mmCIF file of C-alpha atoms in Angstrom:
data_model
loop_
_atom_site.group_PDB
_atom_site.id
_atom_site.type_symbol
_atom_site.label_atom_id
_atom_site.label_comp_id
_atom_site.label_asym_id
_atom_site.label_seq_id
_atom_site.Cartn_x
_atom_site.Cartn_y
_atom_site.Cartn_z
ATOM 1 C CA MET U 1 12.830 0.256 14.668
ATOM 2 C CA PRO U 2 16.842 -0.138 13.942
ATOM 3 C CA SER U 3 17.942 -3.784 15.492
ATOM 4 C CA THR U 4 21.689 -4.078 16.627
ATOM 5 C CA SER U 5 21.426 -6.786 18.866
ATOM 6 C CA THR U 6 21.595 -10.597 17.632
ATOM 7 C CA PRO U 7 17.637 -11.513 16.196
ATOM 8 C CA PRO U 8 15.909 -14.677 17.153
ATOM 9 C CA VAL U 9 16.165 -17.587 14.678
ATOM 10 C CA GLY U 10 13.850 -17.324 12.161
ATOM 11 C CA GLN U 11 12.903 -13.632 12.152
ATOM 12 C CA PRO U 12 13.375 -11.656 9.078
ATOM 13 C CA CYS U 13 16.922 -10.052 9.123
ATOM 14 C CA TRP U 14 17.482 -8.350 5.722
ATOM 15 C CA ALA U 15 15.644 -7.958 2.378
ATOM 16 C CA GLU U 16 17.159 -8.203 -0.718
ATOM 17 C CA LEU U 17 16.683 -7.061 -4.297
ATOM 18 C CA PRO U 18 18.798 -8.985 -7.182
ATOM 19 C CA THR U 19 18.172 -6.373 -10.166
ATOM 20 C CA ALA U 20 19.399 -6.278 -13.975
ATOM 21 C CA ASP U 21 19.701 -2.689 -13.869
ATOM 22 C CA GLN U 22 20.822 -1.505 -10.534
ATOM 23 C CA GLU U 23 20.190 2.254 -11.398
ATOM 24 C CA ALA U 24 16.912 2.041 -12.736
ATOM 25 C CA THR U 25 16.263 0.213 -9.424
ATOM 26 C CA ARG U 26 17.681 2.601 -7.135
ATOM 27 C CA GLU U 27 16.268 5.828 -8.710
ATOM 28 C CA PHE U 28 12.464 3.956 -8.350
ATOM 29 C CA TYR U 29 12.854 2.664 -4.573
ATOM 30 C CA ARG U 30 14.506 6.372 -4.436
ATOM 31 C CA ALA U 31 10.966 7.993 -5.839
ATOM 32 C CA VAL U 32 8.808 5.620 -3.801
ATOM 33 C CA LEU U 33 10.281 5.129 -0.303
ATOM 34 C CA ASP U 34 13.126 8.098 -0.134
ATOM 35 C CA TRP U 35 16.125 5.302 -0.043
ATOM 36 C CA GLU U 36 19.630 6.369 -0.081
ATOM 37 C CA TYR U 37 22.606 4.279 -1.203
ATOM 38 C CA GLU U 38 25.687 2.743 0.098
ATOM 39 C CA VAL U 39 28.224 0.656 -2.435
ATOM 40 C CA ARG U 40 29.872 -2.290 -0.404
ATOM 41 C CA ARG U 41 31.989 -5.345 -1.559
ATOM 42 C CA ASP U 42 31.171 -9.112 -0.722
ATOM 43 C CA ASP U 43 33.699 -11.573 0.095
ATOM 44 C CA GLN U 44 34.047 -12.240 -3.279
ATOM 45 C CA GLY U 45 34.577 -8.695 -4.517
ATOM 46 C CA ALA U 46 31.301 -7.781 -6.115
ATOM 47 C CA GLU U 47 29.480 -4.881 -5.545
ATOM 48 C CA TYR U 48 26.565 -5.139 -3.167
ATOM 49 C CA THR U 49 24.351 -2.129 -2.967
ATOM 50 C CA ILE U 50 23.076 -1.256 0.698
ATOM 51 C CA ALA U 51 19.545 0.800 0.475
ATOM 52 C CA THR U 52 19.422 3.479 3.818
ATOM 53 C CA LEU U 53 16.982 5.881 5.448
ATOM 54 C CA PHE U 54 18.556 8.658 7.447
ATOM 55 C CA GLY U 55 21.421 6.717 7.428
ATOM 56 C CA GLU U 56 19.952 3.213 8.455
ATOM 57 C CA PRO U 57 20.111 0.140 6.381
ATOM 58 C CA VAL U 58 16.624 -1.023 5.071
ATOM 59 C CA ALA U 59 17.451 -2.970 2.251
ATOM 60 C CA GLY U 60 20.233 -4.483 -0.015
ATOM 61 C CA LEU U 61 20.572 -4.625 -4.049
ATOM 62 C CA ARG U 62 22.836 -6.875 -6.085
ATOM 63 C CA PRO U 63 23.493 -7.519 -9.826
ATOM 64 C CA HIS U 64 21.471 -10.340 -11.527
ATOM 65 C CA GLU U 65 21.147 -11.340 -15.300
ATOM 66 C CA GLY U 66 17.693 -11.460 -16.146
ATOM 67 C CA ALA U 67 14.088 -10.837 -14.653
ATOM 68 C CA VAL U 68 13.215 -11.097 -10.886
ATOM 69 C CA ARG U 69 9.772 -12.180 -9.887
ATOM 70 C CA ASP U 70 10.194 -11.113 -6.108
ATOM 71 C CA TRP U 71 12.185 -9.640 -3.478
ATOM 72 C CA THR U 72 14.460 -12.046 -1.510
ATOM 73 C CA LEU U 73 13.559 -12.268 2.419
ATOM 74 C CA TYR U 74 16.601 -13.545 4.740
ATOM 75 C CA LEU U 75 15.386 -15.346 7.862
ATOM 76 C CA ALA U 76 18.220 -15.402 10.626
ATOM 77 C CA VAL U 77 19.841 -18.473 11.995
ATOM 78 C CA ALA U 78 22.196 -18.953 14.756
ATOM 79 C CA ASP U 79 24.501 -20.795 12.327
ATOM 80 C CA LEU U 80 24.454 -21.051 8.667
ATOM 81 C CA ALA U 81 25.748 -24.621 7.746
ATOM 82 C CA THR U 82 23.411 -25.745 10.898
ATOM 83 C CA GLY U 83 20.760 -24.084 9.267
ATOM 84 C CA ALA U 84 21.353 -25.302 5.666
ATOM 85 C CA HIS U 85 21.722 -28.828 7.059
ATOM 86 C CA GLN U 86 17.853 -28.293 8.662
ATOM 87 C CA VAL U 87 16.493 -27.088 5.142
ATOM 88 C CA ARG U 88 18.103 -30.335 3.450
ATOM 89 C CA ARG U 89 16.646 -32.383 6.297
ATOM 90 C CA PHE U 90 13.087 -31.063 5.889
ATOM 91 C CA GLY U 91 13.176 -31.110 1.973
ATOM 92 C CA GLY U 92 14.441 -28.092 0.698
ATOM 93 C CA SER U 93 17.621 -27.338 -1.107
ATOM 94 C CA VAL U 94 20.499 -25.012 -0.513
ATOM 95 C CA LEU U 95 20.765 -22.845 -3.828
ATOM 96 C CA GLU U 96 24.871 -21.926 -3.915
ATOM 97 C CA GLN U 97 27.782 -21.162 -1.926
ATOM 98 C CA PRO U 98 27.678 -18.631 1.487
ATOM 99 C CA GLN U 99 28.613 -15.194 0.872
ATOM 100 C CA VAL U 100 29.743 -12.757 3.357
ATOM 101 C CA VAL U 101 28.989 -9.183 3.078
ATOM 102 C CA PRO U 102 30.515 -6.753 5.705
ATOM 103 C CA GLY U 103 27.888 -5.557 7.826
ATOM 104 C CA LEU U 104 25.412 -8.021 7.236
ATOM 105 C CA GLY U 105 26.870 -11.328 7.692
ATOM 106 C CA ALA U 106 26.580 -14.889 5.871
ATOM 107 C CA LYS U 107 24.437 -16.002 3.655
ATOM 108 C CA VAL U 108 22.645 -18.532 1.556
ATOM 109 C CA LEU U 109 19.652 -18.745 -0.727
ATOM 110 C CA VAL U 110 17.303 -22.161 -0.467
ATOM 111 C CA ASP U 111 14.200 -23.314 -2.052
ATOM 112 C CA ASP U 112 11.453 -24.638 0.489
ATOM 113 C CA PRO U 113 10.226 -28.147 -1.053
ATOM 114 C CA SER U 114 7.639 -26.203 -2.890
ATOM 115 C CA GLY U 115 10.315 -24.151 -4.739
ATOM 116 C CA ALA U 116 9.739 -20.929 -2.868
ATOM 117 C CA THR U 117 13.078 -19.178 -2.948
ATOM 118 C CA VAL U 118 14.258 -17.651 0.551
ATOM 119 C CA GLY U 119 17.549 -16.446 2.076
ATOM 120 C CA LEU U 120 19.259 -17.607 5.651
ATOM 121 C CA CYS U 121 21.656 -15.286 7.241
ATOM 122 C CA GLN U 122 24.111 -15.618 10.217
ATOM 123 C CA PRO U 123 24.194 -12.147 11.306
ATOM 124 C CA ALA U 124 27.300 -10.333 11.498
ATOM 125 C CA ARG U 125 28.274 -8.804 14.860
ATOM 126 C CA ASP U 126 27.802 -5.354 13.021
ATOM 127 C CA TRP U 127 24.709 -6.426 11.682
ATOM 128 C CA ASN U 128 21.990 -3.600 11.146
ATOM 129 C CA PHE U 129 18.662 -3.338 9.891
ATOM 130 C CA THR U 130 15.962 -1.015 10.276
ATOM 131 C CA VAL U 131 12.449 -2.603 10.106
ATOM 132 C CA GLY U 132 9.016 -1.090 10.871
ATOM 133 C CA LEU U 133 9.385 2.303 10.033
ATOM 134 C CA PRO U 134 8.211 4.550 6.782
ATOM 135 C CA GLY U 135 9.927 3.222 3.907
ATOM 136 C CA SER U 136 10.980 0.156 5.578
ATOM 137 C CA LEU U 137 10.198 -3.862 5.704
ATOM 138 C CA VAL U 138 7.186 -3.945 8.150
ATOM 139 C CA TRP U 139 5.908 -7.506 6.527
ATOM 140 C CA ALA U 140 6.066 -10.513 4.906
ATOM 141 C CA GLU U 141 3.882 -13.041 3.176
ATOM 142 C CA LEU U 142 4.463 -16.279 1.677
ATOM 143 C CA VAL U 143 1.498 -16.942 -1.105
ATOM 144 C CA THR U 144 1.594 -20.739 -1.845
ATOM 145 C CA PRO U 145 -0.221 -23.324 -3.354
ATOM 146 C CA ARG U 146 0.705 -25.687 -0.711
ATOM 147 C CA PRO U 147 -0.092 -24.251 2.530
ATOM 148 C CA THR U 148 0.141 -27.197 4.650
ATOM 149 C CA LEU U 149 3.772 -28.112 2.963
ATOM 150 C CA ALA U 150 4.826 -24.619 4.092
ATOM 151 C CA ASP U 151 3.636 -24.829 7.555
ATOM 152 C CA ARG U 152 5.499 -27.808 7.623
ATOM 153 C CA PHE U 153 8.594 -27.298 6.485
ATOM 154 C CA PHE U 154 9.244 -23.575 8.048
ATOM 155 C CA GLY U 155 7.846 -24.543 11.674
ATOM 156 C CA ALA U 156 10.154 -27.695 11.446
ATOM 157 C CA VAL U 157 13.322 -25.606 10.440
ATOM 158 C CA PHE U 158 12.774 -22.409 12.219
ATOM 159 C CA GLY U 159 10.162 -23.294 15.302
ATOM 160 C CA TYR U 160 7.528 -20.835 14.516
ATOM 161 C CA GLU U 161 4.168 -21.242 16.289
ATOM 162 C CA GLN U 162 1.307 -21.127 13.633
ATOM 163 C CA ARG U 163 -2.214 -19.389 14.092
ATOM 164 C CA GLN U 164 -4.921 -19.436 11.228
ATOM 165 C CA VAL U 165 -5.930 -15.868 11.761
ATOM 166 C CA ALA U 166 -9.021 -16.117 8.760
ATOM 167 C CA ASP U 167 -11.446 -18.945 8.662
ATOM 168 C CA GLY U 168 -9.049 -21.750 6.958
ATOM 169 C CA VAL U 169 -11.840 -22.578 4.290
ATOM 170 C CA ARG U 170 -12.038 -19.323 2.189
ATOM 171 C CA VAL U 171 -9.102 -17.497 3.424
ATOM 172 C CA ASP U 172 -6.553 -19.899 4.115
ATOM 173 C CA HIS U 173 -4.001 -17.266 6.225
ATOM 174 C CA VAL U 174 -1.759 -18.524 8.553
ATOM 175 C CA VAL U 175 0.837 -16.247 10.858
ATOM 176 C CA TRP U 176 4.117 -17.551 12.048
ATOM 177 C CA TYR U 177 5.233 -16.397 15.531
ATOM 178 C CA VAL U 178 9.071 -16.349 17.042
ATOM 179 C CA GLU U 179 9.043 -15.685 20.840
ATOM 180 C CA GLY U 180 5.341 -14.649 20.719
ATOM 181 C CA GLU U 181 6.045 -12.222 18.202
ATOM 182 C CA SER U 182 4.403 -12.116 14.829
ATOM 183 C CA VAL U 183 6.992 -12.107 12.107
ATOM 184 C CA LEU U 184 5.494 -13.533 8.551
ATOM 185 C CA ALA U 185 2.394 -14.936 7.396
ATOM 186 C CA ARG U 186 1.829 -17.868 4.692
ATOM 187 C CA VAL U 187 -1.540 -17.252 2.746
ATOM 188 C CA ARG U 188 -3.199 -20.179 0.238
ATOM 189 C CA MET U 189 -3.348 -19.101 -3.145
ATOM 190 C CA ASN U 190 -7.357 -18.915 -4.676
ATOM 191 C CA LEU U 191 -7.990 -22.587 -5.069
ATOM 192 C CA ASP U 192 -9.101 -21.655 -8.640
ATOM 193 C CA THR U 193 -5.468 -19.895 -9.448
ATOM 194 C CA ALA U 194 -4.721 -21.304 -12.848
ATOM 195 C CA GLU U 195 -2.108 -24.231 -12.777
ATOM 196 C CA PRO U 196 0.933 -23.753 -12.740
ATOM 197 C CA VAL U 197 1.788 -20.203 -10.464
ATOM 198 C CA PRO U 198 4.570 -20.972 -8.723
ATOM 199 C CA PRO U 199 4.855 -19.755 -5.200
ATOM 200 C CA ARG U 200 5.998 -15.983 -4.044
ATOM 201 C CA TRP U 201 7.190 -13.904 -1.121
ATOM 202 C CA ILE U 202 5.480 -10.631 -1.103
ATOM 203 C CA ALA U 203 7.535 -8.037 0.984
ATOM 204 C CA HIS U 204 5.406 -5.078 2.236
ATOM 205 C CA PHE U 205 7.135 -1.505 2.718
ATOM 206 C CA ALA U 206 5.380 0.716 5.037
ATOM 207 C CA ILE U 207 3.884 4.165 3.816
ATOM 208 C CA ASP U 208 5.220 7.617 5.527
ATOM 209 C CA PRO U 209 1.664 8.635 6.744
ATOM 210 C CA ASP U 210 2.646 12.135 6.406
ATOM 211 C CA VAL U 211 2.685 11.439 2.616
ATOM 212 C CA GLY U 212 -0.128 9.318 2.770
ATOM 213 C CA PHE U 213 -1.375 6.140 0.835
ATOM 214 C CA ASP U 214 -3.032 7.544 -2.195
ATOM 215 C CA GLU U 215 0.112 9.727 -3.015
ATOM 216 C CA THR U 216 2.619 7.297 -2.073
ATOM 217 C CA LEU U 217 0.543 5.007 -4.824
ATOM 218 C CA ASP U 218 0.681 8.034 -7.267
ATOM 219 C CA ARG U 219 4.642 8.374 -6.847
ATOM 220 C CA ALA U 220 5.028 4.351 -7.422
ATOM 221 C CA ARG U 221 3.125 4.669 -10.824
ATOM 222 C CA ALA U 222 4.461 7.410 -11.718
ATOM 223 C CA ALA U 223 7.914 5.854 -11.031
ATOM 224 C CA GLY U 224 6.714 2.997 -13.394
ATOM 225 C CA ALA U 225 5.165 0.786 -11.252
ATOM 226 C CA ARG U 226 2.565 -1.801 -12.169
ATOM 227 C CA LEU U 227 -0.906 -2.453 -10.449
ATOM 228 C CA ARG U 228 -1.289 -5.877 -9.740
ATOM 229 C CA PHE U 229 -4.574 -6.328 -8.578
ATOM 230 C CA LYS U 230 -6.634 -3.259 -6.687
ATOM 231 C CA PRO U 231 -5.833 -2.029 -2.816
ATOM 232 C CA TYR U 232 -7.367 -4.156 -0.411
ATOM 233 C CA GLY U 233 -7.657 -3.724 3.548
ATOM 234 C CA SER U 234 -6.010 -5.916 6.221
ATOM 235 C CA THR U 235 -5.854 -6.545 9.837
ATOM 236 C CA LEU U 236 -2.086 -4.658 9.004
ATOM 237 C CA GLY U 237 -3.215 -1.576 7.048
ATOM 238 C CA LYS U 238 -4.462 -0.928 3.440
ATOM 239 C CA VAL U 239 -2.283 -2.754 1.216
ATOM 240 C CA VAL U 240 -1.342 -2.368 -2.744
ATOM 241 C CA VAL U 241 0.835 -4.682 -4.605
ATOM 242 C CA LEU U 242 2.644 -3.766 -7.442
ATOM 243 C CA SER U 243 5.478 -4.854 -9.693
ATOM 244 C CA ASP U 244 8.484 -2.575 -10.096
ATOM 245 C CA PRO U 245 9.643 -0.952 -13.597
ATOM 246 C CA LEU U 246 11.983 -4.530 -13.672
ATOM 247 C CA GLY U 247 8.469 -6.526 -13.098
ATOM 248 C CA THR U 248 9.369 -7.348 -9.366
ATOM 249 C CA ARG U 249 6.660 -7.711 -7.460
ATOM 250 C CA PHE U 250 6.206 -5.969 -3.684
ATOM 251 C CA ALA U 251 3.509 -4.240 -1.610
ATOM 252 C CA LEU U 252 2.703 -0.902 0.146
ATOM 253 C CA ILE U 253 1.191 -0.985 3.494
ATOM 254 C CA ASP U 254 -0.096 1.990 5.396
ATOM 255 C CA PRO U 255 -0.675 0.704 8.937
ATOM 256 C CA SER U 256 -2.865 3.698 9.995
ATOM 257 C CA GLN U 257 -5.681 2.346 8.120
ATOM 258 C CA ALA U 258 -6.120 -0.965 9.379
ATOM 259 C CA VAL U 259 -9.297 -2.656 9.527
ATOM 260 C CA ASP U 260 -10.979 -5.401 11.526
ATOM 261 C CA GLU U 261 -11.131 -7.928 9.184
ATOM 262 C CA TYR U 262 -8.778 -9.642 6.798
ATOM 263 C CA ASP U 263 -10.367 -8.447 3.125
ATOM 264 C CA SER U 264 -9.300 -11.433 0.897
ATOM 265 C CA PRO U 265 -7.684 -9.880 -2.210
ATOM 266 C CA PRO U 266 -8.387 -11.066 -5.552
ATOM 267 C CA GLU U 267 -5.523 -13.366 -6.734
ATOM 268 C CA ASP U 268 -3.315 -11.294 -9.178
ATOM 269 C CA PRO U 269 -4.083 -12.112 -12.709
ATOM 270 C CA TYR U 270 -0.687 -12.395 -14.252
ATOM 271 C CA ASP U 271 1.646 -15.005 -14.234
ATOM 272 C CA ASP U 272 4.726 -12.924 -15.332
#
């Protein structure tokens, strides 16, 4: 549901897509998720596009030169400087100077020790982020070849409770919790994955049940999406991982088609 109060530390509080072609990106996600857009400017005067559903913010788009592999997930911190210090303390790195976006807050990009990029955000007082509804962010997973390192780093920085939900051998799938609520997951890459494949965050957006899984997937492919591998079942819903026309990976998920057991998907065969 729409969120307007300060989120707990470690909870996803924003999703952002850097893109080399904002117009093409806007049109693609409009066709697939029915997003509308408004343009703001950050504290440096650069354009920042807010994607909305029924007037409520669901994501941000910003200009970026070159290809972008994944969406950027932002995790809430009480104080940005303290959060950045914790990242460095536990082996991560801070990639840029903080920026302020009106209605969002102060944010900065960081890398975990394995090189997976994620954002920290100290939400503004008027912060507003809609999640969990059709067309909005509903889940995110870190896919990494170094699962123990990820668990230790993110557990130390954000204090996540962590629970294995698979067998831990054939499938290593750990869910991270904040205040008893599941907020993110970490998935180990297949052991036979070719080296080197960097870690990646996969943002999952909910499918509108009135449209349905197959129709939404058809819309995405007609708009230029590339199928990364066949749809698979999960305890959260039926999932398909795609890349948009500019090559950025994301997932669509239909919560109405959840299954009792996690169905391990085949590893993405593409390294691009």
